[in-house]
XYZ file of C-alpha atoms in Angstrom:
223
model
C -22.879 -5.589 25.567
C -20.525 -2.582 26.409
C -16.905 -3.072 25.893
C -15.225 -3.444 29.240
C -12.159 -1.029 29.413
C -9.431 -1.109 32.027
C -7.024 1.993 32.214
C -3.540 1.538 33.413
C -1.559 4.542 34.054
C 0.425 5.972 36.822
C -0.977 9.573 35.949
C -4.297 10.022 37.811
C -5.328 13.262 35.513
C -4.344 11.008 32.282
C -6.641 8.199 33.692
C -9.583 10.869 34.577
C -9.379 12.305 31.146
C -9.519 8.879 29.300
C -12.416 7.722 31.701
C -14.502 10.915 30.719
C -14.229 10.429 27.005
C -15.101 6.557 27.518
C -17.883 7.265 29.703
C -19.690 9.174 27.211
C -19.833 6.370 24.863
C -23.010 3.827 24.493
C -20.964 1.161 23.775
C -18.034 1.436 26.489
C -17.633 1.052 29.923
C -14.387 1.805 32.255
C -14.603 -1.202 34.617
C -11.290 -0.997 36.379
C -8.206 1.278 36.850
C -4.723 0.782 38.281
C -1.623 3.057 38.822
C 0.897 0.441 37.942
C 1.562 -3.004 36.582
C 1.509 -4.975 39.987
C -1.856 -3.235 40.658
C -3.226 -4.126 37.264
C -2.429 -7.699 37.517
C -4.088 -7.815 40.928
C -7.314 -6.119 39.683
C -7.415 -8.363 36.622
C -7.609 -11.742 38.559
C -11.274 -10.294 40.095
C -12.553 -8.068 37.120
C -13.530 -9.217 33.710
C -11.956 -6.898 31.233
C -12.240 -6.779 27.281
C -9.396 -4.112 26.432
C -6.671 -2.739 28.664
C -5.335 0.640 27.786
C -1.783 0.396 28.867
C 0.887 2.971 29.734
C 4.414 1.728 29.106
C 6.417 3.640 31.584
C 5.012 3.098 35.094
C 6.768 2.357 38.550
C 6.936 -1.024 40.087
C 6.163 -3.079 36.990
C 6.316 -1.295 33.453
C 3.596 -1.814 30.890
C 5.555 -4.130 28.665
C 6.109 -6.686 31.523
C 2.701 -6.456 32.678
C 1.523 -6.924 28.939
C 3.655 -9.933 28.591
C 2.164 -11.264 31.684
C -1.623 -10.430 30.753
C -1.007 -12.140 27.154
C 0.270 -15.176 28.736
C -3.006 -15.831 30.553
C -5.469 -18.470 28.954
C -8.129 -15.960 27.675
C -6.389 -12.646 28.028
C -8.259 -9.078 27.188
C -6.603 -7.307 24.344
C -4.085 -4.599 25.177
C -3.576 -1.438 23.593
C -0.084 0.185 24.400
C -0.174 4.093 25.108
C 2.929 5.823 24.398
C 4.368 9.354 23.999
C 6.633 8.815 21.076
C 5.602 7.549 17.488
C 8.695 5.346 17.158
C 9.441 4.226 20.744
C 11.272 1.110 21.760
C 8.629 0.628 24.403
C 5.978 0.240 21.792
C 8.077 -2.272 19.906
C 8.655 -4.309 23.087
C 5.011 -3.905 23.759
C 4.034 -5.497 20.312
C 6.619 -8.268 20.853
C 5.164 -9.053 24.282
C 1.580 -9.565 22.824
C -0.161 -6.070 22.563
C -2.816 -5.792 19.541
C -1.184 -2.260 18.948
C -0.154 1.066 20.282
C -1.598 4.544 20.111
C 0.111 8.016 21.136
C -1.284 9.549 24.190
C -2.106 12.840 22.513
C -4.362 10.818 19.912
C -7.806 12.601 19.239
C -10.585 11.102 21.175
C -12.097 9.628 18.000
C -9.083 8.055 17.029
C -8.867 6.462 20.319
C -12.263 5.231 20.390
C -11.997 3.627 17.055
C -8.837 1.909 18.258
C -10.692 0.409 21.236
C -13.370 -0.895 19.115
C -11.138 -2.247 16.417
C -8.793 -4.268 18.907
C -11.979 -5.399 20.493
C -13.430 -6.687 17.248
C -10.034 -8.647 16.945
C -8.230 -6.381 14.400
C -4.982 -4.839 14.848
C -4.685 -1.117 15.744
C -1.812 -0.058 14.329
C -1.350 -0.098 10.481
C 0.927 -2.896 9.743
C 3.211 -0.140 7.743
C 3.131 1.816 11.034
C 4.489 -1.389 12.785
C 6.885 -1.933 9.848
C 8.544 1.494 10.615
C 8.765 0.764 13.933
C 10.496 -2.768 13.364
C 12.670 -1.405 10.677
C 14.200 1.005 13.320
C 14.375 -1.400 16.273
C 14.674 -5.098 14.864
C 18.436 -4.596 14.191
C 18.857 -3.743 18.150
C 17.039 -6.266 20.150
C 17.880 -10.110 19.724
C 15.140 -12.225 18.521
C 14.159 -15.130 21.244
C 14.081 -18.539 20.271
C 14.554 -17.886 16.491
C 14.467 -21.917 15.796
C 11.409 -23.106 17.065
C 9.652 -20.103 15.378
C 11.359 -21.181 12.082
C 9.925 -24.784 12.448
C 6.489 -23.099 13.109
C 6.866 -21.367 9.542
C 7.268 -24.985 8.155
C 3.505 -25.541 8.877
C 2.444 -23.064 6.386
C 1.838 -23.727 2.586
C 3.899 -21.532 0.020
C 0.665 -19.584 -0.733
C 0.199 -18.858 2.977
C 3.963 -17.995 3.255
C 3.626 -15.718 0.250
C 0.524 -13.900 2.043
C 2.444 -13.692 5.316
C 5.357 -11.616 3.780
C 2.939 -9.242 2.070
C 1.122 -8.934 5.405
C 4.495 -8.256 6.876
C 5.173 -5.574 4.406
C 2.131 -3.615 5.358
C -0.207 -4.470 2.597
C -4.011 -4.755 2.962
C -6.157 -7.455 2.140
C -7.156 -5.770 -0.974
C -3.617 -4.794 -2.198
C -2.663 -8.495 -1.630
C -5.527 -9.911 -3.550
C -4.373 -7.414 -6.319
C -0.894 -8.587 -6.053
C -1.657 -12.301 -6.205
C -4.671 -12.341 -8.294
C -6.793 -13.792 -5.759
C -10.255 -12.473 -4.415
C -10.062 -10.468 -1.138
C -12.192 -13.148 0.631
C -9.539 -15.797 -0.210
C -6.879 -13.570 1.293
C -8.813 -13.360 4.349
C -8.876 -16.880 4.543
C -5.528 -17.398 4.184
C -4.656 -14.864 6.713
C -7.096 -16.740 8.992
C -5.029 -19.841 8.559
C -1.714 -18.184 9.237
C -2.887 -16.714 12.675
C -4.587 -20.193 13.381
C -1.584 -22.180 12.366
C 0.938 -19.896 14.008
C -1.101 -19.285 17.241
C -1.069 -15.543 16.572
C -3.892 -13.141 17.722
C -3.544 -10.385 14.852
C -1.845 -9.041 11.846
C 0.562 -7.062 14.128
C 1.833 -10.290 15.507
C 2.250 -11.770 11.963
C 4.583 -8.748 11.133
C 6.508 -9.260 14.260
C 7.078 -12.815 13.730
C 8.051 -12.278 9.997
C 10.847 -10.033 11.220
C 12.093 -12.449 14.116
C 12.065 -15.361 12.020
C 14.002 -13.321 8.851
C 11.025 -14.001 6.628
C 11.062 -10.034 6.156
C 14.255 -8.341 7.007
C 14.548 -4.558 7.911
C 13.623 -2.544 5.167
C 10.572 -4.411 4.456
C 11.826 -7.083 1.802
C 11.004 -10.777 2.026
């Protein structure tokens, strides 16, 4: 079945460009569009969507708040933030709001398509190392919300899971974590899966964000 994509951007020309690229793919279908966050939320009530391409700077309701509201739903679509700048506080806020990743608006079409497929399959789009650079820059500026409950959440993890979480937050891949801890890659994948389940997180990007918010990893990337 084709991946159902929604385009949310106040620039009609940009939406048209993205729609043309996506329409040429046999495994993708643009099922909805919106010019601002308010319209996007209305459309999503009546349209089944798998992945939302979300602009962050829009009138009426910006992409960050729209993302937060979408991700608060019971079975939300995955959200991919579109931003003009690589290190953008909007992208940072979007990740905290529940987005599965962010892409630059001028990304080559092939990378955008790969990102949509990746998000749809449950992976985070942004490399954790890119997320870390973003967090290193903005984490000290934005107060964490509700630190105490998040610290309690971490108590559910075993020592090994906590160890794996720190390494995920430092931007290491499963293979690199396996080498560091002398484990099989399959075992690391199992640990990552348990971390996501226990903490109610959707992907590795959210693991990185939570690790920063709770102080498990501090700006600079050290646990």
